[in-house]
CSV table of C-alpha atoms and ligand atoms in Angstrom, one decimal:
chain,number,residue,atom,x,y,z
A,731,UNK,CA,-0.1,0.2,0.1
A,732,UNK,CA,1.5,3.6,-0.8
A,733,UNK,CA,2.6,5.8,1.8
A,734,UNK,CA,0.3,8.6,1.8
A,735,UNK,CA,2.6,11.0,3.9
A,736,UNK,CA,6.0,11.9,4.0
A,737,UNK,CA,8.1,9.4,6.7
A,738,UNK,CA,7.9,11.3,9.8
A,739,UNK,CA,11.3,10.9,11.0
A,740,UNK,CA,12.6,12.9,7.8
A,741,UNK,CA,14.5,15.9,9.8
A,742,UNK,CA,13.0,18.3,6.6
A,743,UNK,CA,10.0,18.1,8.2
A,744,UNK,CA,10.0,19.9,11.5
A,745,UNK,CA,11.4,23.4,9.8
A,746,UNK,CA,8.8,23.0,7.1
A,747,UNK,CA,5.9,23.1,9.7
A,748,UNK,CA,7.5,25.5,11.6
A,749,UNK,CA,8.0,27.9,8.5
A,750,UNK,CA,3.8,28.0,7.8
A,751,UNK,CA,2.4,30.7,9.6
A,752,UNK,CA,-1.4,30.4,11.2
A,753,UNK,CA,-3.7,33.3,11.3
A,754,UNK,CA,-6.6,33.6,13.1
A,755,UNK,CA,-10.1,34.7,11.6
A,756,UNK,CA,-8.8,35.1,8.2
A,757,UNK,CA,-10.4,35.6,5.5
A,758,UNK,CA,-13.4,35.3,7.6
A,759,UNK,CA,-14.3,34.4,11.6
A,760,UNK,CA,-13.5,31.1,12.5
A,761,UNK,CA,-10.8,30.0,10.1
A,762,UNK,CA,-7.4,29.6,11.1
A,763,UNK,CA,-5.8,30.3,7.7
A,764,UNK,CA,-2.5,28.3,7.1
A,765,UNK,CA,-0.2,30.5,5.3
A,766,UNK,CA,2.1,29.0,3.0
A,767,UNK,CA,3.8,32.4,2.0
A,768,UNK,CA,6.0,32.4,5.2
A,769,UNK,CA,7.5,29.1,3.7
A,770,UNK,CA,8.5,30.6,0.7
A,771,UNK,CA,10.4,33.4,2.7
A,772,UNK,CA,12.9,30.2,3.7
A,773,UNK,CA,14.7,29.2,1.1
A,774,UNK,CA,15.5,25.8,2.7
A,775,UNK,CA,12.4,24.9,3.8
A,776,UNK,CA,11.0,25.7,0.1
A,777,UNK,CA,13.6,23.7,-1.3
A,778,UNK,CA,13.2,20.8,0.9
A,779,UNK,CA,9.5,20.7,0.2
A,780,UNK,CA,10.0,20.3,-3.3
A,781,UNK,CA,12.9,18.1,-3.1
A,782,UNK,CA,10.6,15.3,-1.2
A,783,UNK,CA,8.3,15.6,-3.8
A,784,UNK,CA,10.5,15.4,-6.6
A,785,UNK,CA,12.2,12.4,-5.0
A,786,UNK,CA,8.6,10.8,-4.4
A,787,UNK,CA,7.5,11.2,-8.0
A,788,UNK,CA,10.6,11.1,-10.3
A,789,UNK,CA,10.4,7.6,-11.4
A,790,UNK,CA,6.5,7.6,-11.5
A,791,UNK,CA,6.4,8.4,-15.1
A,792,UNK,CA,4.2,11.4,-14.4
A,793,UNK,CA,3.6,12.9,-17.7
A,794,UNK,CA,1.8,16.3,-16.1
A,795,UNK,CA,1.7,18.0,-13.1
A,796,UNK,CA,-1.6,19.8,-12.8
A,797,UNK,CA,-2.0,22.8,-10.3
A,798,UNK,CA,-5.1,24.3,-8.9
A,799,UNK,CA,-5.0,28.3,-9.1
A,800,UNK,CA,-3.6,29.7,-7.2
A,801,UNK,CA,-1.0,28.2,-4.7
A,802,UNK,CA,-0.8,25.2,-6.7
A,803,UNK,CA,1.0,27.8,-9.4
A,804,UNK,CA,3.5,27.6,-6.6
A,805,UNK,CA,4.3,24.2,-6.1
A,806,UNK,CA,3.3,22.6,-9.1
A,807,UNK,CA,5.8,24.1,-11.7
A,808,UNK,CA,9.3,23.7,-9.8
A,809,UNK,CA,7.8,19.7,-9.2
A,810,UNK,CA,7.4,19.6,-12.8
A,811,UNK,CA,10.6,20.8,-13.6
A,812,UNK,CA,12.2,18.4,-11.0
A,813,UNK,CA,10.9,15.4,-12.5
A,814,UNK,CA,10.5,16.0,-16.0
A,815,UNK,CA,7.0,16.6,-16.7
A,816,UNK,CA,5.1,19.3,-18.2
A,817,UNK,CA,2.8,21.8,-16.1
A,818,UNK,CA,-0.8,22.4,-16.4
A,819,UNK,CA,-2.9,25.1,-14.8
A,820,UNK,CA,-6.4,24.8,-13.9
A,821,UNK,CA,-7.6,28.5,-13.2
A,822,UNK,CA,-10.4,30.3,-11.6
A,823,UNK,CA,-13.2,31.2,-14.2
A,824,UNK,CA,-12.7,33.6,-17.1
A,825,UNK,CA,-8.7,33.3,-17.2
A,826,UNK,CA,-7.9,30.8,-19.5
A,827,UNK,CA,-8.4,32.1,-23.3
A,828,UNK,CA,-9.1,29.1,-25.3
A,829,UNK,CA,-11.6,26.5,-25.2
A,830,UNK,CA,-11.8,25.0,-21.4
A,831,UNK,CA,-13.6,22.0,-19.3
A,832,UNK,CA,-15.1,23.3,-16.1
A,833,UNK,CA,-15.8,22.0,-12.7
A,834,UNK,CA,-18.0,23.7,-9.9
A,835,UNK,CA,-16.8,23.2,-6.3
A,836,UNK,CA,-17.8,24.1,-2.8
A,837,UNK,CA,-14.9,25.6,0.0
A,838,UNK,CA,-14.5,25.8,3.6
A,839,UNK,CA,-15.4,29.3,2.8
A,840,UNK,CA,-17.8,29.7,0.0
A,841,UNK,CA,-18.2,28.0,-4.1
A,842,UNK,CA,-16.1,28.3,-6.8
A,843,UNK,CA,-15.4,27.0,-10.0
A,844,UNK,CA,-11.9,25.7,-12.0
A,845,UNK,CA,-11.5,25.4,-15.9
A,846,UNK,CA,-8.6,24.0,-17.6
A,847,UNK,CA,-7.4,24.3,-21.5
A,848,UNK,CA,-9.0,21.2,-23.5
A,849,UNK,CA,-6.2,19.6,-25.2
A,850,UNK,CA,-3.3,20.2,-22.2
A,851,UNK,CA,-3.6,16.9,-20.9
A,852,UNK,CA,-4.2,14.4,-23.4
A,853,UNK,CA,-6.3,11.0,-22.9
A,854,UNK,CA,-4.1,8.5,-21.4
A,855,UNK,CA,-1.7,10.9,-19.4
A,856,UNK,CA,-0.2,10.0,-16.4
A,857,UNK,CA,-1.1,13.0,-13.8
A,858,UNK,CA,-0.3,13.9,-10.9
A,859,UNK,CA,-2.7,17.2,-9.3
A,860,UNK,CA,-0.8,19.5,-6.8
A,861,UNK,CA,-2.4,22.2,-4.4
A,862,UNK,CA,-1.1,23.7,-1.4
A,863,UNK,CA,-3.7,22.6,1.0
A,864,UNK,CA,-6.6,20.3,1.4
A,865,UNK,CA,-9.1,21.4,3.7
A,866,UNK,CA,-12.7,20.0,2.7
A,867,UNK,CA,-11.7,18.5,-0.2
A,868,UNK,CA,-14.0,20.2,-2.6
A,869,UNK,CA,-11.2,22.0,-4.8
A,870,UNK,CA,-8.9,18.9,-5.2
A,871,UNK,CA,-12.0,16.7,-6.4
A,872,UNK,CA,-13.0,19.2,-9.0
A,873,UNK,CA,-9.6,19.1,-10.0
A,874,UNK,CA,-9.6,15.2,-10.0
A,875,UNK,CA,-12.9,15.2,-11.9
A,876,UNK,CA,-11.3,17.7,-15.0
A,877,UNK,CA,-8.3,15.6,-15.6
A,878,UNK,CA,-10.7,12.3,-15.8
A,879,UNK,CA,-13.3,14.3,-17.9
A,880,UNK,CA,-10.6,14.3,-20.5
A,881,UNK,CA,-9.5,10.5,-20.3
A,882,UNK,CA,-6.2,11.1,-18.3
A,883,UNK,CA,-5.1,9.3,-15.4
A,884,UNK,CA,-4.8,10.7,-11.8
A,885,UNK,CA,-2.0,8.8,-10.2
A,886,UNK,CA,-1.7,10.8,-7.0
A,887,UNK,CA,-2.5,14.2,-5.4
A,888,UNK,CA,-0.1,16.0,-3.7
A,889,UNK,CA,-0.6,18.7,-1.0
A,890,UNK,CA,2.1,20.4,1.4
A,891,UNK,CA,-0.8,20.7,4.0
A,892,UNK,CA,-3.9,18.6,5.2
A,893,UNK,CA,-6.2,19.7,7.6
A,894,UNK,CA,-7.5,16.4,8.3
A,895,UNK,CA,-10.2,16.9,10.9
A,896,UNK,CA,-12.2,18.0,7.7
A,897,UNK,CA,-11.9,14.9,6.2
A,898,UNK,CA,-11.2,16.0,2.6
A,899,UNK,CA,-9.2,12.7,1.9
A,900,UNK,CA,-12.5,11.2,1.6
A,901,UNK,CA,-13.7,13.1,-1.0
A,902,UNK,CA,-11.2,12.0,-3.2
A,903,UNK,CA,-13.0,9.1,-5.0
A,904,UNK,CA,-10.2,6.6,-3.8
A,905,UNK,CA,-7.1,8.4,-5.1
A,906,UNK,CA,-4.0,8.4,-3.5
A,907,UNK,CA,-3.0,12.0,-1.6
A,908,UNK,CA,0.4,12.2,-0.3
A,909,UNK,CA,1.3,15.5,2.5
A,910,UNK,CA,3.8,16.6,4.3
A,911,UNK,CA,2.2,18.4,7.3
A,912,UNK,CA,-0.8,17.7,9.1
A,913,UNK,CA,-2.6,20.2,11.5
A,914,UNK,CA,-5.1,18.2,13.1
A,915,UNK,CA,-6.1,19.4,16.3
A,916,UNK,CA,-3.6,22.4,16.2
B,1884,LIG,O1,-10.3,21.6,0.4
B,1884,LIG,P1,-10.9,22.7,0.4
B,1884,LIG,O2,-12.3,23.0,1.2
B,1884,LIG,O3,-11.6,22.7,-1.3
B,1884,LIG,O4,-9.8,24.0,0.4
B,1884,LIG,C1,-8.8,23.8,-0.2
B,1884,LIG,C2,-8.7,25.1,-1.3
B,1884,LIG,O5,-8.6,26.8,-0.7
B,1884,LIG,C3,-7.6,26.9,-1.1
B,1884,LIG,O6,-7.5,27.7,-2.1
B,1884,LIG,P2,-8.9,29.0,-1.9
B,1884,LIG,O7,-10.1,28.3,-2.5
B,1884,LIG,O8,-8.8,29.9,-1.0
B,1884,LIG,O9,-8.1,29.9,-3.4
B,1884,LIG,P3,-6.9,31.1,-3.7
B,1884,LIG,O10,-5.8,29.5,-3.5
B,1884,LIG,O11,-7.1,31.5,-5.1
B,1884,LIG,O12,-6.8,31.8,-2.4
B,1884,LIG,C4,-6.4,26.1,-1.2
B,1884,LIG,O13,-5.1,26.7,-1.6
B,1884,LIG,C5,-7.3,25.3,-1.8
B,1884,LIG,O14,-6.9,25.2,-3.2
B,1885,LIG,N1,-7.7,26.7,6.9
B,1885,LIG,C1,-7.2,27.2,5.7
B,1885,LIG,N2,-5.9,27.6,5.5
B,1885,LIG,C2,-5.3,28.1,4.3
B,1885,LIG,N3,-6.0,27.7,3.2
B,1885,LIG,C3,-7.2,27.2,3.3
B,1885,LIG,N4,-8.3,26.8,1.8
B,1885,LIG,C4,-9.3,26.2,3.1
B,1885,LIG,N5,-9.1,26.0,4.2
B,1885,LIG,C5,-7.5,27.1,4.5
């Protein structure tokens, strides 16, 4: 069975976790916002994050890293470069100029829709879907549905952070999810 989180004795993980700051009541009262921009300020923590994903995926024959706007655009491209795959963005509505496939989803704090260019992912391609964080799982589930609608395969999903008490993993239609940091109960 696939390991679904980085080995917890990996010495890089403590610094990665400490570099992510938590902001109460953002963007709404009651949300404890996990801010990955502070990880980006720490070159070692950012590099270690990308290295751990690249180490996991470099031999998995991934054709496309699919990143979800906005924060999947931070982590997806360096992973794609590191494993030798293309990068495909899934964007918020009306940002992509060409014909798109689209999916609606619900969030911890609202509803939204993502779109992907038709033809960016080809039928049968092996895809890794990347975002910074999984909360309720609605966003990642929509990302998976978009990839599957064009006839491609989601090999795995990868997130830096899981808020496991929200049970988003259960929405992923059985797709494996690999995470580095879980803030359960914190
Ligand atoms: O698991 P879920 O409950 O669906 O939530 C996770 C999503 O929420 C955040 O993005 P957000 O929708 O805030 O958009 P942004 O990255 O454009 O700010 C986060 O970056 C994930 O994409
Ligand atoms: N608690 C949270 N922190 C950061 N991004 C999020 N997206 C959904 N929930 C979030």
